[in-house]
PDB file of C-alpha atoms in Angstrom:
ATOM      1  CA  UNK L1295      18.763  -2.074  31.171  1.00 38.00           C
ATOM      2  CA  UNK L1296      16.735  -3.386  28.251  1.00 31.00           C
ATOM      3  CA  UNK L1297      18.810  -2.133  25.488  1.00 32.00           C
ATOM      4  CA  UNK L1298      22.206  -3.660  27.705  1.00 34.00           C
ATOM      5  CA  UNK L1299      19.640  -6.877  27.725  1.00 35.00           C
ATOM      6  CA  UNK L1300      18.916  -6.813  24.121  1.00 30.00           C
ATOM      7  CA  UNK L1301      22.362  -5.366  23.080  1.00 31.00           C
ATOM      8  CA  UNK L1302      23.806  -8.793  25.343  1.00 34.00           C
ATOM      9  CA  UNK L1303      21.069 -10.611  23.320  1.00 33.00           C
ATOM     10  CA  UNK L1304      22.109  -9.637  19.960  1.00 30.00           C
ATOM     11  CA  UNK L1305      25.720 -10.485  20.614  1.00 34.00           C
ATOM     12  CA  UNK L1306      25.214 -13.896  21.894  1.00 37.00           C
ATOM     13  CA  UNK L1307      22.750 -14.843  18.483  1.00 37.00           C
ATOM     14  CA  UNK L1308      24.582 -13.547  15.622  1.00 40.00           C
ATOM     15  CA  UNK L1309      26.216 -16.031  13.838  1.00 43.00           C
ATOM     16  CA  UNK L1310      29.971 -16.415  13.282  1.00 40.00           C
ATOM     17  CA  UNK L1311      31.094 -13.724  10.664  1.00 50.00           C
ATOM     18  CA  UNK L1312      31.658 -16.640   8.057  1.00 51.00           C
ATOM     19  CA  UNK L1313      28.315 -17.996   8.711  1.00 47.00           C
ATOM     20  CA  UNK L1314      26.844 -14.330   8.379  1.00 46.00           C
ATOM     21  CA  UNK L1315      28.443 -14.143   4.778  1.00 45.00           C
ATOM     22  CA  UNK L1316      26.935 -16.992   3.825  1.00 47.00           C
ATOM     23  CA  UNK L1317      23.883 -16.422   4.893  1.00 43.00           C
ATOM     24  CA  UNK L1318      23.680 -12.850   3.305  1.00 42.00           C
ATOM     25  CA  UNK L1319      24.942 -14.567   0.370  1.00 43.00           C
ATOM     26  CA  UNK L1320      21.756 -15.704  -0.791  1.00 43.00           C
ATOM     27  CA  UNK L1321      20.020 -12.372  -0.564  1.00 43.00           C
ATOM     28  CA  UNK L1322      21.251 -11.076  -3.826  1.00 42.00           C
ATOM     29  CA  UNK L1323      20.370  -6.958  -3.930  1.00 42.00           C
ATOM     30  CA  UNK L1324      21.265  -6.700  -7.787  1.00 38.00           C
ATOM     31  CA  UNK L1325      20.407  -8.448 -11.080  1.00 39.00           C
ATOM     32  CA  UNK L1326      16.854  -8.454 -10.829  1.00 48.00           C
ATOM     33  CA  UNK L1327      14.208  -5.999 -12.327  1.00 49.00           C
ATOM     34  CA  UNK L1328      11.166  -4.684 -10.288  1.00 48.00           C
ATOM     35  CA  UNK L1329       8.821  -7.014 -10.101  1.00 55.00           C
ATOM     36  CA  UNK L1330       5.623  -5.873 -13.080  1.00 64.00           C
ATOM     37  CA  UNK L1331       2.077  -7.070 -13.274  1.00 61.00           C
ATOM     38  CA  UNK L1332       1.110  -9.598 -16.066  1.00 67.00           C
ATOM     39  CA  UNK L1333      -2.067  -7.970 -17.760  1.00 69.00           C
ATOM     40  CA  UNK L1334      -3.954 -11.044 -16.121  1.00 70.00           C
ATOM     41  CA  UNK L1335      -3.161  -9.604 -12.499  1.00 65.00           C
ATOM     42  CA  UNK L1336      -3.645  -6.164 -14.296  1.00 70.00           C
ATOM     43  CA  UNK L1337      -7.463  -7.061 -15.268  1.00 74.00           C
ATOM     44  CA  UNK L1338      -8.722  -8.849 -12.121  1.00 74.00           C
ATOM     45  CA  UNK L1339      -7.237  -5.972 -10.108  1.00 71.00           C
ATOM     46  CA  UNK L1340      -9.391  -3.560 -12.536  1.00 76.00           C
ATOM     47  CA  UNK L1341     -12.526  -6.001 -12.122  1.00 77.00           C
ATOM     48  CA  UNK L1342     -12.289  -6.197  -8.293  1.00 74.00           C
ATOM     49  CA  UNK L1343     -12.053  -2.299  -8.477  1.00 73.00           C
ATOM     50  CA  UNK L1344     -14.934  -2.373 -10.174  1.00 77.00           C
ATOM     51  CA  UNK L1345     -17.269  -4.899  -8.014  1.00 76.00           C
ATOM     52  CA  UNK L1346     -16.049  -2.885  -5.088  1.00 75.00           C
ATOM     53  CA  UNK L1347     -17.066   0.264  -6.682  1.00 81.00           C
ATOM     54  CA  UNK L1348     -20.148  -0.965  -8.652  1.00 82.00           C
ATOM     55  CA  UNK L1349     -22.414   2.421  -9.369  1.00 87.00           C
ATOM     56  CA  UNK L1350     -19.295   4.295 -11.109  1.00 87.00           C
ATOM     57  CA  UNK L1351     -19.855   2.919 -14.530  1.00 87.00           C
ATOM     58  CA  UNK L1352     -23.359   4.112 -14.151  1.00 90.00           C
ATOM     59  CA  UNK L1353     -22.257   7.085 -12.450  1.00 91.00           C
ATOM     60  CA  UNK L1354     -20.276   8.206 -15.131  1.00 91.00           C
ATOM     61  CA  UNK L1355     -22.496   7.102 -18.113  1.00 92.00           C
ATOM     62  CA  UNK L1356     -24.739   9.644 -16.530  1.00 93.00           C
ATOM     63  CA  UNK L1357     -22.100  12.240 -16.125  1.00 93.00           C
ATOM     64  CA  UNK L1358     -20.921  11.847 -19.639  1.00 94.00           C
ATOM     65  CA  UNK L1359     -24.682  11.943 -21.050  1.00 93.00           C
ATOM     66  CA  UNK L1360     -25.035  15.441 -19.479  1.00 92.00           C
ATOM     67  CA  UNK L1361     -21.838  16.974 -20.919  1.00 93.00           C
ATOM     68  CA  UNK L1362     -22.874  15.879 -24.319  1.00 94.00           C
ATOM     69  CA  UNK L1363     -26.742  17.056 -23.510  1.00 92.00           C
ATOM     70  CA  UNK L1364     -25.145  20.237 -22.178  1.00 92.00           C
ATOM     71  CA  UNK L1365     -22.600  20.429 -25.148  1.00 93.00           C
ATOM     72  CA  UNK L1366     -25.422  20.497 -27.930  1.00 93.00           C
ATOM     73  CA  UNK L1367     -27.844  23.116 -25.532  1.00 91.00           C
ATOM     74  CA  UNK L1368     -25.038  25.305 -25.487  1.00 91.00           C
ATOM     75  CA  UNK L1369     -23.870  25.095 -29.370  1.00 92.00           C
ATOM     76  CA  UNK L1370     -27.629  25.502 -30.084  1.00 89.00           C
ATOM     77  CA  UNK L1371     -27.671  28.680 -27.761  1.00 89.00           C
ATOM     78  CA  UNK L1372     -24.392  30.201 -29.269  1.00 89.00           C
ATOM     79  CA  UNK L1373     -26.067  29.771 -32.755  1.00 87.00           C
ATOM     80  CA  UNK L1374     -29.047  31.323 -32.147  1.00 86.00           C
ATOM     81  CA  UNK L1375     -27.830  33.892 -30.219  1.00 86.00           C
ATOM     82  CA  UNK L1376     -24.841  34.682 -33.220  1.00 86.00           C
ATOM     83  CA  UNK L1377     -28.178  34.566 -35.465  1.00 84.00           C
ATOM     84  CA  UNK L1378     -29.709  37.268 -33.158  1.00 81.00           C
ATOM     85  CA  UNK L1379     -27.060  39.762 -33.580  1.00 81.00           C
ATOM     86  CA  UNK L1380     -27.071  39.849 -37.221  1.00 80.00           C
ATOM     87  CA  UNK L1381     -30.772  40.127 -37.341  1.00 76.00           C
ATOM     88  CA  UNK L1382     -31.844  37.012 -37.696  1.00 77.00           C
ATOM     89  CA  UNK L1383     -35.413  36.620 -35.504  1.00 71.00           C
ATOM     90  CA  UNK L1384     -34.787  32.737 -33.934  1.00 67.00           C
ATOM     91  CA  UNK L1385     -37.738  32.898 -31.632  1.00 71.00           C
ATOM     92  CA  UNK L1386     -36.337  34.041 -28.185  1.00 76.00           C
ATOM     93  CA  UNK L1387     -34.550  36.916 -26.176  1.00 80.00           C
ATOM     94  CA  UNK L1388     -31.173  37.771 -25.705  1.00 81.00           C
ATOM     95  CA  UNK L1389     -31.933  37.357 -22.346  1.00 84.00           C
ATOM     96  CA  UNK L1390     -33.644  33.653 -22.594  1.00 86.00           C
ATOM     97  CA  UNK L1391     -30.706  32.732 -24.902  1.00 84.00           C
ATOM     98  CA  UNK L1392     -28.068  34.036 -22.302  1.00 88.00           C
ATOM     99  CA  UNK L1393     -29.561  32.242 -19.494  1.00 90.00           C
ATOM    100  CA  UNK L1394     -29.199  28.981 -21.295  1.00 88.00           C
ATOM    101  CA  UNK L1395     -26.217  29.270 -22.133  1.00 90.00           C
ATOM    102  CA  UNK L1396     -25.293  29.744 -18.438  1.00 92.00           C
ATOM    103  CA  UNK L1397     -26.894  26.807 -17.416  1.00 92.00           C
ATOM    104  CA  UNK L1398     -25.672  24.764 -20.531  1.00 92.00           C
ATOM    105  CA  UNK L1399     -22.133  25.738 -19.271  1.00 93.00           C
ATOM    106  CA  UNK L1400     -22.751  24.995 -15.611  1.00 93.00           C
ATOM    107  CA  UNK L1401     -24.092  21.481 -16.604  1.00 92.00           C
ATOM    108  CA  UNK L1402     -21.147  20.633 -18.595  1.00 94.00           C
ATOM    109  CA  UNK L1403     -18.223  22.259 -16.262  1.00 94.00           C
ATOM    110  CA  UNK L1404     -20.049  20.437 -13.428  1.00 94.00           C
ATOM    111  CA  UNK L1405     -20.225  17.199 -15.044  1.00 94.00           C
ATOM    112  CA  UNK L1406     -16.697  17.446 -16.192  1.00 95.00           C
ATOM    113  CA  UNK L1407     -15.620  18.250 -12.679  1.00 95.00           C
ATOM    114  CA  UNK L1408     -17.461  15.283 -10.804  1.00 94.00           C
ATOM    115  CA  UNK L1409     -16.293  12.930 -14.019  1.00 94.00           C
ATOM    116  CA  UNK L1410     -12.537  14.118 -13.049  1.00 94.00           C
ATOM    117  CA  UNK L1411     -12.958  13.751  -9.626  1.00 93.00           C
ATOM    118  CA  UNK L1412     -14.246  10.109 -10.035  1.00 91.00           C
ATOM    119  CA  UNK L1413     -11.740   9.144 -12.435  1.00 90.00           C
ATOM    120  CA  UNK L1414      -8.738  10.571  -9.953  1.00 91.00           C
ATOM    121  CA  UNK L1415     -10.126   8.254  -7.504  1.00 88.00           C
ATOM    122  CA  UNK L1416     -10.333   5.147  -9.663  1.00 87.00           C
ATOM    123  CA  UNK L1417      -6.707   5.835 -10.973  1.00 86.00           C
ATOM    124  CA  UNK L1418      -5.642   6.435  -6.925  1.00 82.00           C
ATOM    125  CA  UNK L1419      -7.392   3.360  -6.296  1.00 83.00           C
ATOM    126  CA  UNK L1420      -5.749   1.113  -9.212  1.00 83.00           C
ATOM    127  CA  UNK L1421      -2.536   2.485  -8.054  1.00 79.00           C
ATOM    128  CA  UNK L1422      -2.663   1.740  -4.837  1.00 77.00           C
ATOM    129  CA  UNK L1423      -4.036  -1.833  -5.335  1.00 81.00           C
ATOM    130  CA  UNK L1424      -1.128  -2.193  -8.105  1.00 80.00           C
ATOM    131  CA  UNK L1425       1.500  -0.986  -5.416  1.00 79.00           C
ATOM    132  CA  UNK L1426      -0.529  -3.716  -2.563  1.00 78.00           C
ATOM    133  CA  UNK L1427      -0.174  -6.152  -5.479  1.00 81.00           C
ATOM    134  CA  UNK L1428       3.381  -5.712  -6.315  1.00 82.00           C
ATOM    135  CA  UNK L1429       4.304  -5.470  -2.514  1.00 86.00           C
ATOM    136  CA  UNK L1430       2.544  -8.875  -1.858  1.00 86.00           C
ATOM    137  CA  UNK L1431       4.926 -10.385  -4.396  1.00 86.00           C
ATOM    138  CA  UNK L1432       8.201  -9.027  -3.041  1.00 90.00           C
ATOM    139  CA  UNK L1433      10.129 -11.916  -1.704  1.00 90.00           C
ATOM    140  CA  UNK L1434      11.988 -12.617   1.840  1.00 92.00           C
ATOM    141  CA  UNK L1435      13.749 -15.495   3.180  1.00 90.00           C
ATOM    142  CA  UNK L1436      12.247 -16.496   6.803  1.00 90.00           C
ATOM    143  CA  UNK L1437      14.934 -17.719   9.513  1.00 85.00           C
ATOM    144  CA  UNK L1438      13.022 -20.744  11.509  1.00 78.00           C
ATOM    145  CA  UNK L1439      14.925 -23.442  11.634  1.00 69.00           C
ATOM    146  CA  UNK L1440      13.696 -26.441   9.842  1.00 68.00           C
ATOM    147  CA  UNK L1441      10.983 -24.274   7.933  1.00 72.00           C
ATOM    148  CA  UNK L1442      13.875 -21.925   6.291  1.00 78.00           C
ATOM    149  CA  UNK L1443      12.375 -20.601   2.943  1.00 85.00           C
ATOM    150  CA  UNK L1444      12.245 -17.528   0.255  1.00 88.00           C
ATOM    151  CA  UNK L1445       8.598 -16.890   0.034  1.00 89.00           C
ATOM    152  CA  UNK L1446       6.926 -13.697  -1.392  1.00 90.00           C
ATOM    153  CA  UNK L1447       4.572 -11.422   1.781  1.00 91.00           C
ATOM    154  CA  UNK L1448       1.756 -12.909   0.487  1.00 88.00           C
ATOM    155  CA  UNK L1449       2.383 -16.519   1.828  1.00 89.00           C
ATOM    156  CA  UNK L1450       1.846 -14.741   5.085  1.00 89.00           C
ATOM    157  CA  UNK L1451      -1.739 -13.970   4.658  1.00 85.00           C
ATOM    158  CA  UNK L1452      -4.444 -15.723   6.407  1.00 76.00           C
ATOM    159  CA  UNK L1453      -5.407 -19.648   5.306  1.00 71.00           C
ATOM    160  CA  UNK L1454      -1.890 -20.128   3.719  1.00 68.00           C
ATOM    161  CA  UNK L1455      -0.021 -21.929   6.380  1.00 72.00           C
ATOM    162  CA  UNK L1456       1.835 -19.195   8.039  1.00 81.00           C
ATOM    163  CA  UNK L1457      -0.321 -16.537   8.946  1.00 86.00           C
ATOM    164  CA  UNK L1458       1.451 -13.683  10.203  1.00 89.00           C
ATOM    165  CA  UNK L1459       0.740  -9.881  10.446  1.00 91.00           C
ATOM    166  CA  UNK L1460       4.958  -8.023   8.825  1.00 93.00           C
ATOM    167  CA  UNK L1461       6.235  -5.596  10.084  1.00 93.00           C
ATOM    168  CA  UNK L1462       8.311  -3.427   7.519  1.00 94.00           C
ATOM    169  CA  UNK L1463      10.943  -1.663   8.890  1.00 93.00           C
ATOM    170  CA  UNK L1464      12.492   1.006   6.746  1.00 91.00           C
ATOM    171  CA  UNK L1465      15.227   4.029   7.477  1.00 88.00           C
ATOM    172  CA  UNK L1466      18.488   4.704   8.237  1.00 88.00           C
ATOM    173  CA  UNK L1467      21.284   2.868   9.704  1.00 87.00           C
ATOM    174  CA  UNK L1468      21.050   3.867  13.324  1.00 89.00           C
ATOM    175  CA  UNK L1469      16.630   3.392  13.119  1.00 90.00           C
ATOM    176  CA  UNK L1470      16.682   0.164  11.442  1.00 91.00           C
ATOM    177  CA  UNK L1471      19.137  -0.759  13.976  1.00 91.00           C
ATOM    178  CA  UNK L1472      17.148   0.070  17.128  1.00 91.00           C
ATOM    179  CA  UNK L1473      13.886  -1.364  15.836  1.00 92.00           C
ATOM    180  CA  UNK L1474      15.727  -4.804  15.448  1.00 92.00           C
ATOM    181  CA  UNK L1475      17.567  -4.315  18.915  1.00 92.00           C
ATOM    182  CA  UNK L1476      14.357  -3.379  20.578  1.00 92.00           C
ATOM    183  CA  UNK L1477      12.131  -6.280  18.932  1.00 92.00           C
ATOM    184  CA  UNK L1478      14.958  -8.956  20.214  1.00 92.00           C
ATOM    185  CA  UNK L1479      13.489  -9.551  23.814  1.00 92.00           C
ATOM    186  CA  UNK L1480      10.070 -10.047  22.567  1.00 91.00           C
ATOM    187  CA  UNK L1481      11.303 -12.382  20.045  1.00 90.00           C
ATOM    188  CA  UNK L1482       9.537 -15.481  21.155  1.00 90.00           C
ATOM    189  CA  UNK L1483       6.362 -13.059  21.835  1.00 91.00           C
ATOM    190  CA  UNK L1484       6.531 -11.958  18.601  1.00 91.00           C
ATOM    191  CA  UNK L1485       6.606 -15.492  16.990  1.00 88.00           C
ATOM    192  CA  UNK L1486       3.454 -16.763  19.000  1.00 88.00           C
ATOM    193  CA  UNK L1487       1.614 -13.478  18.214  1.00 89.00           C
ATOM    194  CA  UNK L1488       2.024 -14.438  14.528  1.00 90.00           C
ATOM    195  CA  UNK L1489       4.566 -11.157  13.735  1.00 92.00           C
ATOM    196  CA  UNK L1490       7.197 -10.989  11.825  1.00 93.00           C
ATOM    197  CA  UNK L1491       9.762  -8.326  11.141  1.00 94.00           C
ATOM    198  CA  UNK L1492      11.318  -7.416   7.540  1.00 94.00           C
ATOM    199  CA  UNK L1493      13.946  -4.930   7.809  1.00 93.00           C
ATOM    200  CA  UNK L1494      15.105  -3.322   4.403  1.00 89.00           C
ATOM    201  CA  UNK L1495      19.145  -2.783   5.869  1.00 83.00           C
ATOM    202  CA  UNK L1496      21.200  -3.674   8.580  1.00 81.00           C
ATOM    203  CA  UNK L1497      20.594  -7.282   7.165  1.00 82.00           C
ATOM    204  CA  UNK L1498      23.882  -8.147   8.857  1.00 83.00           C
ATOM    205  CA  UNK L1499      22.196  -7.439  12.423  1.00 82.00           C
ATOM    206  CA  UNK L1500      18.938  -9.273  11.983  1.00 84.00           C
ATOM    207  CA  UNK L1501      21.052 -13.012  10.559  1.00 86.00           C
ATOM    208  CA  UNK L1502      19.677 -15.663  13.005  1.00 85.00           C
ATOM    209  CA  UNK L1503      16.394 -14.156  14.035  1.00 88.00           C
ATOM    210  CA  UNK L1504      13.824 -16.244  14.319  1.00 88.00           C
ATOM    211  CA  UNK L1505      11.266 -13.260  14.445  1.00 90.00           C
ATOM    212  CA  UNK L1506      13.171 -11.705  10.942  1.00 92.00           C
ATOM    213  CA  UNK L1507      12.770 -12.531   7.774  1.00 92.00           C
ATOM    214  CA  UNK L1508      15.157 -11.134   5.499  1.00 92.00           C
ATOM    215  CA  UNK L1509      14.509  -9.475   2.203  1.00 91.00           C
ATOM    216  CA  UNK L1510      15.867 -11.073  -1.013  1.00 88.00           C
ATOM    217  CA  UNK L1511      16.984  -8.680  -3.681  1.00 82.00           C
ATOM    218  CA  UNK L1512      16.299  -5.354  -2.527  1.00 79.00           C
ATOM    219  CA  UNK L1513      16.684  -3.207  -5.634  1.00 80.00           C
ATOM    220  CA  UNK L1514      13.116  -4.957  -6.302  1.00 82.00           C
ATOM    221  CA  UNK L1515      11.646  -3.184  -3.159  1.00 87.00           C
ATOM    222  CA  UNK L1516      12.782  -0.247  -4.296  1.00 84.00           C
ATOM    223  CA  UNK L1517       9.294   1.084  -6.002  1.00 81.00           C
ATOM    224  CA  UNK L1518       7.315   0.519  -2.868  1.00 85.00           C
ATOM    225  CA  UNK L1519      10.435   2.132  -0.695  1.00 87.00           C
ATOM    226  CA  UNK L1520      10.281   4.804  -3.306  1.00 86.00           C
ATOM    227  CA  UNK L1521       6.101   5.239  -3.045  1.00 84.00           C
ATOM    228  CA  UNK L1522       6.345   4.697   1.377  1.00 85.00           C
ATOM    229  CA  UNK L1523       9.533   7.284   1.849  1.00 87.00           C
ATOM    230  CA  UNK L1524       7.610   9.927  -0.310  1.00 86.00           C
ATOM    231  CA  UNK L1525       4.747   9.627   1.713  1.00 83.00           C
ATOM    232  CA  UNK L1526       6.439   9.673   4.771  1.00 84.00           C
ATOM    233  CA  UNK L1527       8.151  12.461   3.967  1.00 85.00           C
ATOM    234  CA  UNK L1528       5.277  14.521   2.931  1.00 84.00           C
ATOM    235  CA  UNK L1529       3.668  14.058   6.451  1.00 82.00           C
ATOM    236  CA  UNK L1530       7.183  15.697   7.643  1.00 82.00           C
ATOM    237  CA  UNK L1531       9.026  12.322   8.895  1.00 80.00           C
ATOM    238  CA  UNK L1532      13.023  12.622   9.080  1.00 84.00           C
ATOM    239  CA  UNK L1533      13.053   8.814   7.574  1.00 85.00           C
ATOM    240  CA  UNK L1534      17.146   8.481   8.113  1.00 85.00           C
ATOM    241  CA  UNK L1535      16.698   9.692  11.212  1.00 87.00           C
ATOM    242  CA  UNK L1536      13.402   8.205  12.696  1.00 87.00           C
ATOM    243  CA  UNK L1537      12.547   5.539   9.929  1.00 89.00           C
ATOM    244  CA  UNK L1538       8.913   4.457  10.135  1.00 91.00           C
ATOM    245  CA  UNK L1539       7.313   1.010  10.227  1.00 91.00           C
ATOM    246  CA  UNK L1540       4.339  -0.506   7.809  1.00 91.00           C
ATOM    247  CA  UNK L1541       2.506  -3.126   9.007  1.00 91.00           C
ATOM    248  CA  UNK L1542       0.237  -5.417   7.068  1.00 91.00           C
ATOM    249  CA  UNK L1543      -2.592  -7.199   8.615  1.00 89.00           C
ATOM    250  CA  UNK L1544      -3.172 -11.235   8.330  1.00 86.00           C
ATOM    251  CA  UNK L1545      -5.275  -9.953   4.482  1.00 84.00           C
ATOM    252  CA  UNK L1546      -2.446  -8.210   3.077  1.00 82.00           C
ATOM    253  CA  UNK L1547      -3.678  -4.828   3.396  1.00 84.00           C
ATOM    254  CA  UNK L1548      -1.846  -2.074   5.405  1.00 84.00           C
ATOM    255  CA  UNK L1549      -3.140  -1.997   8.671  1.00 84.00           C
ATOM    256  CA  UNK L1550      -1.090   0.591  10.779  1.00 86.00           C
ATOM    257  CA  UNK L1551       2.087   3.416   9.671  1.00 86.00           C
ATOM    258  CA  UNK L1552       4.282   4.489  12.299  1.00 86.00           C
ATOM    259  CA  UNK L1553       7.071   7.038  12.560  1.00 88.00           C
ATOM    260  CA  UNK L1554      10.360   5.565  14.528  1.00 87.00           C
ATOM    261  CA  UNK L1555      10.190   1.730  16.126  1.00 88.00           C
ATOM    262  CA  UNK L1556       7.046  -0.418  15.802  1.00 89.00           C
ATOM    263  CA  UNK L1557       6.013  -0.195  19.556  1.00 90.00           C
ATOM    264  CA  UNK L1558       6.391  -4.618  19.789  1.00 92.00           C
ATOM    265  CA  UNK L1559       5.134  -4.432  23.459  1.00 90.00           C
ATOM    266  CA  UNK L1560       1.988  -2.712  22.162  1.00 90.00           C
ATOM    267  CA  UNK L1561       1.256  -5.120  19.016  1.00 89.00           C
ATOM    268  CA  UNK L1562       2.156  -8.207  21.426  1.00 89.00           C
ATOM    269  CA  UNK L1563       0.200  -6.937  23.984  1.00 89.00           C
ATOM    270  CA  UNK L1564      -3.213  -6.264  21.530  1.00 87.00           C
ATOM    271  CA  UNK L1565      -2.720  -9.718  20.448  1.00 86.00           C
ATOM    272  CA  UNK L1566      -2.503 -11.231  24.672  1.00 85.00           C
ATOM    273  CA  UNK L1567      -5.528  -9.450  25.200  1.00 87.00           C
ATOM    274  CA  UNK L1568      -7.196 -10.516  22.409  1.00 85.00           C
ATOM    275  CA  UNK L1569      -6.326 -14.038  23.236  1.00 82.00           C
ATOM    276  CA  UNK L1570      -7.431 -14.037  26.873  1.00 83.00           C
ATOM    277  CA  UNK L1571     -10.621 -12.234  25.557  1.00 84.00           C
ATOM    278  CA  UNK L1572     -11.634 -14.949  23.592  1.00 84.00           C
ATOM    279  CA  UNK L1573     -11.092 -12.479  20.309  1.00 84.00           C
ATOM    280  CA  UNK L1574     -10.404 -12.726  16.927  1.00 77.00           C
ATOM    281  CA  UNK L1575      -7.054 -12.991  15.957  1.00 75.00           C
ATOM    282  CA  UNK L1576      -7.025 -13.440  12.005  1.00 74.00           C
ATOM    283  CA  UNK L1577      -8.365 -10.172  10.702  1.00 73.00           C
ATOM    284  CA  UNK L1578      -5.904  -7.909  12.778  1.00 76.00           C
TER     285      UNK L1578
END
């Protein structure tokens, strides 16, 4: 009943074909390259990734200092010990001499091991920020009438005069398709619970939406597609055949992943509650 409902829906919204062509028109999918960081962006990303991270410069200065303490125990050792076997009296044992070398070694494979491991997480870190960054400047074209504009995501965050929480919808045909079907009868819902749906194909389905806004050249999504199917399909999602959904929260950040449709009963409901609750409704 609700898909004949939304199906009925769909039919009675969508455009004229002309209109449709001219409306896809203006969301050109070639000629532009993916969108890259100016080093400006590229140092205040580094610098908030440091003042949210503040004790790994000292953490590592530490780290480094004993690898380099543990470097010159352990070429002292080696010599004195090489000195040993040809006769050479240096003041200690074999035995003394082996058992600093041991713990020369352990300092400085431990050190290098917790340096890596801190490192890996800084360059995760920087990447993932640069990817949050580079999504935030993709650009879509939102369908309210009177207010119709091409705007990158991050005009939606909070304090920038349309706060809304977008909902990414990526996959195949057929999953694209249903998430658009299934979000039409909460389409006023949707709009008052500040939530708005992108959907990366079937663009031709979603023309006239009030609740969609459309993305504008897509081969400059592509990276973030490219970073998002990966990980989906590492966690063992189908994505033709389920798609998933990414939804950013009112800050830009990512605030929920989910295989198949968005469940828009469940976000609109949160939202109601939250409302009636007397509840924040800008951080979610």
């Amino acid at each position: 009943m609700v898909a004949r409902e939304a199906s009925a829906r769909l039919a009675s919204s969508r455009p004229a074909p002309a209109a449709r062509r001219r409306a896809l028109s203006r969301l050109s999918m070639a000629g532009e390259e993916p969108s890259k960081l100016t080093d400006e962006q590229m140092q205040k990303m580094r610098l908030r990734e440091e003042v949210e991270n503040p004790f790994r410069k000292v953490r590592l200065f530490f780290l480094y200092s004993f690898v380099a303490s543990g470097t010159v125990g352990f070429l002292i050792a080696a010599l004195r010990t090489i000195a040993l076997t040809q006769g050479i009296d240096q003041g200690q044992a074999f035995p003394e001499l082996a058992q600093n070398i041991g713990i020369d070694l352990a300092a400085i494979i431990g050190s290098a091991l917790l340096i890596k491991r801190d490192l890996a997480a800084q360059n995760s870190r920087l990447v993932r920020m640069e990817i949050g960054a580079k999504l935030a400047g993709l650009k879509v074209r939102t369908q309210v009438e009177s207010e119709e504009a091409t705007i990158p995501l991050s005009a939606f965050r909070r304090q920038r005069g349309r706060d809304k929480r977008v909902a990414i919808v990526v996959g195949g045909a057929d999953a694209v398709a249903a998430s658009l079907s299934t979000a039409i009868p909460y389409s006023d819902e949707l709009d008052r619970a500040d939530i708005v749906l992108v959907p990366l194909s079937q663009l031709e389905e979603a023309v006239g939406q009030k609740h969609v806004a459309l993305p504008v050249m897509l081969n400059s999504w592509q990276e973030w597609v490219d970073t998002e199917v990966a990980t989906a399909t590492g966690q063992g999602f189908d994505v033709l055949r389920d798609g998933f959904a990414v939804i950013l929260k009112k800050n830009g950040r990512v605030g929920t992943r989910s295989k198949g449709c968005p469940p828009w009963n469940v976000l609109v409901g949160d939202v109601q509650a939250r409302v009636a609750a007397n509840m924040d409704t800008t951080n979610i």
